XYZ file of C-alpha atoms in Angstrom:
561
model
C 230.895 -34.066 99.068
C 232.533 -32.339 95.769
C 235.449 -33.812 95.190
C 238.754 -31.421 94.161
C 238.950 -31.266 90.266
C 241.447 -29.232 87.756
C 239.903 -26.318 86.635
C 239.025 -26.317 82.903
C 241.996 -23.648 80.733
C 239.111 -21.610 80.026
C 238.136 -21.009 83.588
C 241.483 -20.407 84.649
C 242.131 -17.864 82.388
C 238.947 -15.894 83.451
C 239.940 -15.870 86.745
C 243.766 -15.091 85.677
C 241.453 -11.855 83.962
C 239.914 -10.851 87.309
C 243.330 -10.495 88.959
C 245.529 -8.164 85.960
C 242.226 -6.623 84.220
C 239.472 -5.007 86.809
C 238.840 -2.445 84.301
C 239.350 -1.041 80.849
C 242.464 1.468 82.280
C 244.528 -2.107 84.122
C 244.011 -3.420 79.743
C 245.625 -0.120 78.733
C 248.574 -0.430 81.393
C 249.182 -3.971 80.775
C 249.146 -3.181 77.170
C 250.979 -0.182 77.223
C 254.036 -1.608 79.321
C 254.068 -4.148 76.766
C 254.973 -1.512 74.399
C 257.069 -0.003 76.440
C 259.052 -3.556 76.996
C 259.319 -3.955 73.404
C 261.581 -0.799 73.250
C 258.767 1.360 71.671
C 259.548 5.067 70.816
C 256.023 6.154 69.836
C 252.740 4.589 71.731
C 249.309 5.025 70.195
C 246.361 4.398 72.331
C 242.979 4.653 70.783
C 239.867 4.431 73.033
C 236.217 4.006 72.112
C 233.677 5.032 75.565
C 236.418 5.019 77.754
C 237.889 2.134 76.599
C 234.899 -0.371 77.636
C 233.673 -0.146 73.718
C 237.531 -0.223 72.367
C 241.751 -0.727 72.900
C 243.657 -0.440 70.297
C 247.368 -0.017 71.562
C 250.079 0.226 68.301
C 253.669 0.358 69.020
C 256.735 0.815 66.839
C 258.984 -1.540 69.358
C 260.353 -4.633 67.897
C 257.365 -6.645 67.011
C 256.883 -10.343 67.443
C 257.428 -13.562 64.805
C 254.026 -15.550 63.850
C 255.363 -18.422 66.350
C 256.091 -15.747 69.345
C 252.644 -14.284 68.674
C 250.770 -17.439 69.514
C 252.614 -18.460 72.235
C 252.563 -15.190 74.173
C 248.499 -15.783 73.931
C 249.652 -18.461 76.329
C 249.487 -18.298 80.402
C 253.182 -17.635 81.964
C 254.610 -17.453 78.190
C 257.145 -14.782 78.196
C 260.319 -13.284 76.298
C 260.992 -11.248 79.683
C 262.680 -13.630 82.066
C 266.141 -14.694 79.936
C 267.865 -16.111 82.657
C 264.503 -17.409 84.975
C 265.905 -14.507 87.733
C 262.879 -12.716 89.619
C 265.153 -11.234 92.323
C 266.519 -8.287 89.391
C 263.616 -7.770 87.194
C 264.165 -4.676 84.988
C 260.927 -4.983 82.594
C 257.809 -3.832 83.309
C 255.823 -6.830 82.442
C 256.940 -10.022 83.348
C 254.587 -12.463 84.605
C 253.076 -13.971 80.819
C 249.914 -13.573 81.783
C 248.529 -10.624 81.100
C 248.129 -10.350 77.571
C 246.507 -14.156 77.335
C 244.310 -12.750 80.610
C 242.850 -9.945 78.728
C 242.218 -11.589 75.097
C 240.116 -14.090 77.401
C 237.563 -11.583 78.616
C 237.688 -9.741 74.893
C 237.166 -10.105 71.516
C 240.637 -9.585 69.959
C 242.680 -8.422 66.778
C 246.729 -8.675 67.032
C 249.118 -7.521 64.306
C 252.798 -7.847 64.313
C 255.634 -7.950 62.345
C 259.708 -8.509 64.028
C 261.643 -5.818 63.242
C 264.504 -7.646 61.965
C 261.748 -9.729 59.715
C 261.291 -8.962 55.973
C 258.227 -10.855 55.846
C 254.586 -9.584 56.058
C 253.059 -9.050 59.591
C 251.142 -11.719 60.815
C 247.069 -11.036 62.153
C 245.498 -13.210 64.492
C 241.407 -12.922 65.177
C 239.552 -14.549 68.173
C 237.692 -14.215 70.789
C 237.011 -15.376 74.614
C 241.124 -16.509 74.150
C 240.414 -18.473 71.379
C 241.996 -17.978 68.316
C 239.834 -17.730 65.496
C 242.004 -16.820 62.232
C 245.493 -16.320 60.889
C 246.736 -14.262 58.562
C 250.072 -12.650 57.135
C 249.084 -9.344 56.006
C 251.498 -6.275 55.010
C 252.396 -3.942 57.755
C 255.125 -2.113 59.223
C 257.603 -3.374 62.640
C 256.137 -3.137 65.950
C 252.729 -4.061 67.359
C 249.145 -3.352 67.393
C 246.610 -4.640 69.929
C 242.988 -4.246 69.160
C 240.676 -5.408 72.315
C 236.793 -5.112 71.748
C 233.864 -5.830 73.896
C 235.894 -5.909 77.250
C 233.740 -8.476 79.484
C 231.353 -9.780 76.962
C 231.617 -12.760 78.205
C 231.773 -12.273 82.040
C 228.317 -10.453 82.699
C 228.821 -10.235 86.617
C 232.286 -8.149 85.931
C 230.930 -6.012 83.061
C 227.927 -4.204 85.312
C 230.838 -3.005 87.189
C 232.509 -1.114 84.513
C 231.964 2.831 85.087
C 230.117 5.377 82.974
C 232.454 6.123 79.826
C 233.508 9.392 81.400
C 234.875 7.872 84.286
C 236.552 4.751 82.552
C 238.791 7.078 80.082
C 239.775 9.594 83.336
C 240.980 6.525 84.697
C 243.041 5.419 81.556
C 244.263 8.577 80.943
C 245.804 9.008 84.472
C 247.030 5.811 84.131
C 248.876 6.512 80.392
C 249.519 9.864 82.404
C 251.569 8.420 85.146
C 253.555 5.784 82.378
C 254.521 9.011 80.238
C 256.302 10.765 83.447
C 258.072 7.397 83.770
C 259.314 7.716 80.493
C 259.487 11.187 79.381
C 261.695 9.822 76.154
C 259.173 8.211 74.186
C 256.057 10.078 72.364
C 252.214 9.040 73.999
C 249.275 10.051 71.975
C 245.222 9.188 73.302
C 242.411 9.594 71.646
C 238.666 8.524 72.522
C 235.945 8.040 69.886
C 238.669 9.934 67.391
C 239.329 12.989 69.445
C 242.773 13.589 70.454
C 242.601 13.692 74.595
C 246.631 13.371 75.892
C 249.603 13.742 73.988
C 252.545 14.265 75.423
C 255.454 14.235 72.573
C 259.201 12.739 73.356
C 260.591 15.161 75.576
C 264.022 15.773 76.561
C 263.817 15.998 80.174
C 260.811 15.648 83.420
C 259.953 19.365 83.583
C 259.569 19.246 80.041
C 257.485 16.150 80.118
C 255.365 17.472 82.999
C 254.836 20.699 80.779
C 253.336 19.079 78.187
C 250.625 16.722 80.932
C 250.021 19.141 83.559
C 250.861 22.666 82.180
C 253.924 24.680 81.385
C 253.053 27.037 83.809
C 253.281 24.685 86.475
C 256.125 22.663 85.232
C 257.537 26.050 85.528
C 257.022 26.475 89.019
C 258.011 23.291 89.902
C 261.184 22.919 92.861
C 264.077 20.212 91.296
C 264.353 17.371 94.200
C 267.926 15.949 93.735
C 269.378 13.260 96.325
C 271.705 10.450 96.626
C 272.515 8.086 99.587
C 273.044 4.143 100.048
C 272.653 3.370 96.807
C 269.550 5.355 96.316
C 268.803 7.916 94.492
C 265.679 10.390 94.412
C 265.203 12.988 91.785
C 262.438 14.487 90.103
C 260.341 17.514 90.897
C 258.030 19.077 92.957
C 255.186 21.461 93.771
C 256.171 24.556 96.387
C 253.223 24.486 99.075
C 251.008 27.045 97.840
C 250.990 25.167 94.554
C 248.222 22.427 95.363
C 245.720 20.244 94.612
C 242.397 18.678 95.855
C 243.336 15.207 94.934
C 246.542 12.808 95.491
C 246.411 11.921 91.577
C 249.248 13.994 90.589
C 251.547 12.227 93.073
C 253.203 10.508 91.170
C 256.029 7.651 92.124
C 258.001 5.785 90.131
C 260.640 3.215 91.701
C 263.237 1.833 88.926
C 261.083 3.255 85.676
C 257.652 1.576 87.356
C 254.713 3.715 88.284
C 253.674 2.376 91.719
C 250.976 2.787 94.450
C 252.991 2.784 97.344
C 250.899 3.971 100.743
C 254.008 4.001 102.557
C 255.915 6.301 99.649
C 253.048 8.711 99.539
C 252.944 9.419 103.418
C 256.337 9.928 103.349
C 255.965 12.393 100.347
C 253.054 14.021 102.448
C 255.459 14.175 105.860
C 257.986 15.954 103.998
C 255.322 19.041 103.633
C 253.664 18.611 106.553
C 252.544 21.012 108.103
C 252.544 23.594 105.059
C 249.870 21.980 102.965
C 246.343 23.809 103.798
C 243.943 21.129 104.870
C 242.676 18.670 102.508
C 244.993 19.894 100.132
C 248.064 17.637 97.897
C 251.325 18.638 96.289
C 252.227 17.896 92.764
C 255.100 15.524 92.782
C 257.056 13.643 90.289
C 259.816 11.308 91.638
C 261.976 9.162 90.548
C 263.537 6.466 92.915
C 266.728 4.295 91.548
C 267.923 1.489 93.210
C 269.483 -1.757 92.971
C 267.447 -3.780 91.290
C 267.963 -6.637 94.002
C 266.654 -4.569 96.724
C 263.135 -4.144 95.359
C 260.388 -6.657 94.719
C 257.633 -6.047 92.392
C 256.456 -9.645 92.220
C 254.136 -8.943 95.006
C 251.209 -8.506 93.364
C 249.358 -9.245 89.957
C 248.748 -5.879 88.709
C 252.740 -4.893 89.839
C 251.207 -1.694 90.982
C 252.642 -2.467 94.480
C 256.326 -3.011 95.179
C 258.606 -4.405 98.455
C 261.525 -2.544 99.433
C 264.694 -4.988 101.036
C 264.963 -1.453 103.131
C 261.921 0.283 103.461
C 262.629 2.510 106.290
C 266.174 3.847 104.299
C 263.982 4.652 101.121
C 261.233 6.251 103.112
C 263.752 8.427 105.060
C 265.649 9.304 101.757
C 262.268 10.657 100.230
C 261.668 12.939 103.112
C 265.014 14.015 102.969
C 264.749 14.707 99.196
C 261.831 16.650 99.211
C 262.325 18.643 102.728
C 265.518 19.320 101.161
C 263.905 20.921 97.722
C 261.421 22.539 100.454
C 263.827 24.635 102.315
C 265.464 26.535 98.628
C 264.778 29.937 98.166
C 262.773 29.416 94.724
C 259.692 28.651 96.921
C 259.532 32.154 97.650
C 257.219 33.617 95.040
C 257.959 36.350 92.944
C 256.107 39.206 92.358
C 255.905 40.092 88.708
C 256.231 43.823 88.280
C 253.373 45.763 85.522
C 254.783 46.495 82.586
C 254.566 50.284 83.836
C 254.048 50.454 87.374
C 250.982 52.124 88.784
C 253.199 54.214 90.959
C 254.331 56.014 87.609
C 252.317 58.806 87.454
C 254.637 61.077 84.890
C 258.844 61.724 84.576
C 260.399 64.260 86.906
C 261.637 67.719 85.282
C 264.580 67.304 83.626
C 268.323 67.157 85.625
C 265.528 66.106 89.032
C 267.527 63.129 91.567
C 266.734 61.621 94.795
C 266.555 64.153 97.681
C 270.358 64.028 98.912
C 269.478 62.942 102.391
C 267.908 59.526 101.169
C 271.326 58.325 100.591
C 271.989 58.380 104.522
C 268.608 55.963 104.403
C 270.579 53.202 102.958
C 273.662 53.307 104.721
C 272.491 52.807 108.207
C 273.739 49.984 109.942
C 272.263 46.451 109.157
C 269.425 45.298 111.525
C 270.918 43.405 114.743
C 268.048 40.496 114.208
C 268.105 40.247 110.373
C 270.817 37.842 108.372
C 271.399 38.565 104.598
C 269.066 36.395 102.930
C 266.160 38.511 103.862
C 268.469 42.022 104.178
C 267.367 45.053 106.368
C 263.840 45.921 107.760
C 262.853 49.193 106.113
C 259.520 49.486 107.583
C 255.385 48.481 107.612
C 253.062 48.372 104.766
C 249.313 48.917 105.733
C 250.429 47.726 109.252
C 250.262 44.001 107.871
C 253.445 43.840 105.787
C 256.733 44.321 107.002
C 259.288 45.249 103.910
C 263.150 44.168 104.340
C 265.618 44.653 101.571
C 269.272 42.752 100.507
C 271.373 43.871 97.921
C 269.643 41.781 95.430
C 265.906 41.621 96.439
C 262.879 43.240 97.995
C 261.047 41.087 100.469
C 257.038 41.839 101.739
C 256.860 39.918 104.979
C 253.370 38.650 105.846
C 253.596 39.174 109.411
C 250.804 37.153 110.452
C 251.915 33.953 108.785
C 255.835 34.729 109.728
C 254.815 34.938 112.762
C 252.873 31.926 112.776
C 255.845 30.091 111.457
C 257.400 31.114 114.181
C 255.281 30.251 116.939
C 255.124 26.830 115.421
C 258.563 25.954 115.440
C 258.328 27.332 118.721
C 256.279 24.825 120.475
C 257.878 22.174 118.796
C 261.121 23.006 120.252
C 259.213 23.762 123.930
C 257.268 19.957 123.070
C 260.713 18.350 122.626
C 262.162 20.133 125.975
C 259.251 18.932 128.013
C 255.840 21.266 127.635
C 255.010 24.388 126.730
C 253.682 26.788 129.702
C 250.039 26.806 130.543
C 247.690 29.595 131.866
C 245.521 28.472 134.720
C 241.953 29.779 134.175
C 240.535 32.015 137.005
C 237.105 30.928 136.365
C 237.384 27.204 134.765
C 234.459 26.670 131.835
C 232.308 24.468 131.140
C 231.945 23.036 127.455
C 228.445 22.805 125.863
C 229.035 20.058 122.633
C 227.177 17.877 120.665
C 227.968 14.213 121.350
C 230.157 14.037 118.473
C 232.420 16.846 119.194
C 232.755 15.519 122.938
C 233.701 12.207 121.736
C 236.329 13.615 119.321
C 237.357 15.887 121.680
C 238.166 13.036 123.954
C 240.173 11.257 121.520
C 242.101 14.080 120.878
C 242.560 14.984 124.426
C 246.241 13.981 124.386
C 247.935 15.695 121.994
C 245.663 19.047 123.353
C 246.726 18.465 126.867
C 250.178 18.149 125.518
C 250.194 22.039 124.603
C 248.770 23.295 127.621
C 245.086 22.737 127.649
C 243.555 20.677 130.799
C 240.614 19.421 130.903
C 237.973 18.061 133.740
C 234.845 15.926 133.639
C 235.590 13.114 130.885
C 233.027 10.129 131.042
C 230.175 12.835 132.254
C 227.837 14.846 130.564
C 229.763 18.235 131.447
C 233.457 18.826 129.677
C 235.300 21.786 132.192
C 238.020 23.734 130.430
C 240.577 24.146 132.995
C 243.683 25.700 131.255
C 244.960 26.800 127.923
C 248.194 27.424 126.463
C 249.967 30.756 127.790
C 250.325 31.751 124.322
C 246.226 31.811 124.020
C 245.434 33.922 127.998
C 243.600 36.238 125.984
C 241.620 34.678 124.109
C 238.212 33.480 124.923
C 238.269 29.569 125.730
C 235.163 28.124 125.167
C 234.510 29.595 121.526
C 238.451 28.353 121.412
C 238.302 24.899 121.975
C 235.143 24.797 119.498
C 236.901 26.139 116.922
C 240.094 23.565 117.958
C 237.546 20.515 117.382
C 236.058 21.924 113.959
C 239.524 21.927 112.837
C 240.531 18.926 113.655
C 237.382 17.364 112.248
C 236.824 16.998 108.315
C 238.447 14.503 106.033
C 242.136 14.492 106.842
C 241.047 13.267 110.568
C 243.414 10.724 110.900
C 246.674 12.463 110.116
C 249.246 13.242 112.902
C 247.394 15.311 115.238
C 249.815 17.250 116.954
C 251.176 19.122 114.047
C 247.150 19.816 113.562
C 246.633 21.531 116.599
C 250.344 22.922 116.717
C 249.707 25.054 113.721
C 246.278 25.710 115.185
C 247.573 27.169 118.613
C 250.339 29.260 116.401
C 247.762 30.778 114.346
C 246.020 31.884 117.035
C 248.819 32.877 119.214
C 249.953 35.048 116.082
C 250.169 38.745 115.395
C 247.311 39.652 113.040
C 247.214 42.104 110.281
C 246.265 45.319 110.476
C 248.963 45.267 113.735
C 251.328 48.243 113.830
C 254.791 47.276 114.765
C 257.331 49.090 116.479
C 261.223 49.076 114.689
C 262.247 46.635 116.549
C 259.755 44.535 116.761
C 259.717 44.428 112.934
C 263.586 43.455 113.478
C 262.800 40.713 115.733
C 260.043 38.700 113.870
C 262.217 39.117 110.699
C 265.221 37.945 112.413
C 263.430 34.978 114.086
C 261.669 34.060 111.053
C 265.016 33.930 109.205
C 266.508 31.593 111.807
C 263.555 29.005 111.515
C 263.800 25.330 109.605
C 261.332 26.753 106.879
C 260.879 30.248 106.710
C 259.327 30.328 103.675
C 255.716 29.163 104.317
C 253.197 29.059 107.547
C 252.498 25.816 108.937
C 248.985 25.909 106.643
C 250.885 25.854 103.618
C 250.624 30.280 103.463
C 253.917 31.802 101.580
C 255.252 33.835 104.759
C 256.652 36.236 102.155
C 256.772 36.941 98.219
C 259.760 39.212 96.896
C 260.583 41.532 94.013
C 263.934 41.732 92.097
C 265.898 44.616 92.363
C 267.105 44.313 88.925
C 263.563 44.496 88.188
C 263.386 46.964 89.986
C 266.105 48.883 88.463
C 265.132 48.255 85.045
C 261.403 49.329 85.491
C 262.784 52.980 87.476
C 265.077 53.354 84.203
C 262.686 52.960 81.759
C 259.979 55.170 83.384
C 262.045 57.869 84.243
């Protein structure tokens, strides 16, 4: 039998290495944060393949003495924890053990000078954590961090390093998501001596955001602003039809710390739900302030994971913040008008005016169903747009999706009265399905039942369609329960299903285009799309509307004529 032994330094720091550094990009974080810690204003990161070949990090922050250089090569040796507290930590790295943890799977050059030091900087050379040279040599204050040959020496976790491509996306998003955390102080990347990020000191998020994701999207970007039991949530956010086919530029940071919070992001994702289209994520940037008491980032080696003393108030104050920024009016989007509009054929004669009985037009009585922020229904474009005006702006109403927003809102309020009605079918129909669509049929049989369906025959070989939801008597219910399963299939499977097959039923159930309206039916969807939660977008993430200034407006009719 093996006895139990001490584990040799060496060993113990490899291992330390497999918990903070699984890849070139968790080097660059720890190193960055460092840098960050030390008060830096400008951050250098040069990469060589990704970052598997090369790390050099170089900091202006305060730098390091020759005796606080070697001992931070040590485990748990850190200039972090002043007064030994880990229940208010307000650094980013903390622990002592990354830097040692790294240098032991690396082949290492570290230069640093204090900035209160008039001495030269002092280098220090090694390898596998060992410490081959010293020297003083000149250079200015701060720090720079050269780490070569990630893994040399630990074969089994090198062949899992990525192609060079892939290792430097990752770093990048990971520099990426430190930068929005601290939008004051200047990032620069490059790889193999090509510039790939830089995102300059920047005096505020949007302008931060500008500079990493776009200006035009910055642009577009809603302002999330909330504050409640000592917490507060600000930052920005994507309208719904500005999306993405990845969760990557989610981005969460709790007290100035990027984190990977599952619990954060569905919350973030609830808050748009249901006006994302499927498969699709917003572009978020938030910023969550609290006490530093009530959160714990000592949870985990890589800090990328935090504890909340309240999880339940934060997560509720993030879906407030962003349902909040949801229901403003800037979502709307705005039509750009041509810089002459191709309704401008020529001028008029000279001393030519409206007709005089277009005055009476617009001074009829306001529509009964219609409230101001959407005006008066003028009338139907190409029978699928219905056109309301307010004293300020022209709105194009997409009747289909208003109308499918709502529907939706519709059944939600009939699901929390009891059940929306069902139509009995005359002649009940039997379902032909491939195994797999039965069984997910079956497992979704609740939340369809819930809306009206009814089904017979579960455990057989035969499905029976029995009854659909009175909204959907006329259409056909066998080619509509198909298309209800192929919907509910696909990626995004396991997300709340009702609001799934609530938006499905409403988008079936709704007008389509190409639909004349009469007056007042115009009046009524307006009007009843005005008085919903959030008019502003389908539940599938469609703007319900887009709108035209009429100062734009104004100004384009006085220049052409």
């Amino acid at each position: 039998m093996t006895r139990v032994r001490r584990l040799p330094e060496h060993l113990v720091n490899k291992i330390a290495a497999g918990e903070v550094v699984e890849r070139p990009a968790s080097a660059v974080k720890e190193l960055v944060e460092n840098s960050l810690d030390a008060g830096a204003c400008v951050i250098g990161v040069d990469l060589r393949d990704g970052g598997a070949a090369l790390i050099r990090v170089t900091d202006d922050g305060h730098g390091m003495t020759a005796e606080d250089l070697e001992l931070a090569l040590e485990r748990h040796a850190t200039s972090k924890l002043a007064d030994e507290n880990l229940d208010a930590i307000d650094t980013l790295g903390f622990r002592g053990e990354a830097l040692p943890a790294i240098c032991a799977v690396s082949r290492f050059t570290i230069t640093s000078r204090s900035a209160d030091s008039s001495t030269d900087a002092t280098r220090i050379e090694g390898a596998g954590g060992v410490i081959a040279s010293r020297l003083a040599v000149p250079g200015d204050a701060g720090t720079s961090i050269a780490i070569g040959d990630l893994f040399y020496n630990t074969p089994a976790r090198l062949k899992f390093v990525k192609s060079p491509q892939t290792e430097l996306a990752t770093s990048l998003r990971t520099v990426a998501q430190l930068a929005l955390a601290h939008p004051d102080v200047q990032f620069r990347v490059t790889n193999n001596g090509r510039p790939v990020l830089t995102a300059p000191s920047a005096r505020d998020l949007r302008s931060r955001i500008g500079a990493l994701w776009g200006h035009d999207v910055a642009g577009r970007l809603l302002h999330v602003d909330r504050t409640e039991h000592g917490v507060h949530v600000h930052g920005l956010a994507s309208p719904p039809d500005l999306h993405r086919g990845g969760r990557d530029d989610v981005v969460l940071v709790v007290n100035g710390r990027p984190v990977r919070d599952p619990a954060l992001f569905q919350a973030v994702l609830a808050a748009y739900r249901p006006t994302l289209p499927r498969d699709r994520f917003p572009l978020v940037a938030l910023w969550i302030s609290m006490d530093l008491a009530d959160v714990d980032v000592n949870v985990h080696p890589t800090k990328a994971w935090v504890r909340f003393r309240h999880p339940r108030l934060v997560h509720e104050m993030v879906m407030a913040a962003v349902g909040e920024a949801l229901r403003q009016r800037t979502v709307v989007p705005a039509v750009e008008l041509p810089s002459r509009p191709e309704w401008a054929f020529g001028a008029p004669a000279e001393g030519a005016g409206a007709p005089a009985e277009q005055a009476a037009l617009f001074n009829e009585a306001a529509a009964p169903y219609g409230r101001p922020a959407l005006g008066r229904v003028l009338g139907q474009v190409q029978d699928t747009f219905v056109v309301a005006a307010s004293e300020d702006e022209v709105f194009f109403v997409d009747q289909h999706a208003a109308h499918e927003r709502v529907i939706y809102e519709r059944l939600q309020a009939a699901l929390a009265s009891g059940a929306p009605p069902s139509q009995e079918l005359l002649f009940p129909e039997p379902l032909e399905l491939a195994p797999a669509a039965r069984a997910l049929l079956e497992r979704w049989r609740g939340p369809l039942e819930r809306l009206g369906f009814a089904f017979e025959g579960f455990g057989g070989d035969s499905i029976v369609l029995s009854a659909v939801p009175g909204l959907l008597k006329a259409d056909e219910p066998r080619r509509l329960v198909e298309a209800a399963v192929d919907d509910l299939s696909g990626p995004r499977a396991g997300e709340p299903v009702l609001d799934r097959v609530l938006s499905f039923v409403a988008c079936r159930a709704a007008i389509k285009a190409n639909t004349a309206l009469s007056g007042e039916e115009m009046e009524r969807l307006v009007g009843e799309l005005s008085a919903t939660a959030a008019p502003y977008f389908c539940p599938h993430g469609r703007p319900t509307m887009s709108r035209i200034s009429m100062s734009d407006v104004r100004r384009e009719v006085k220049r052409v004529w």
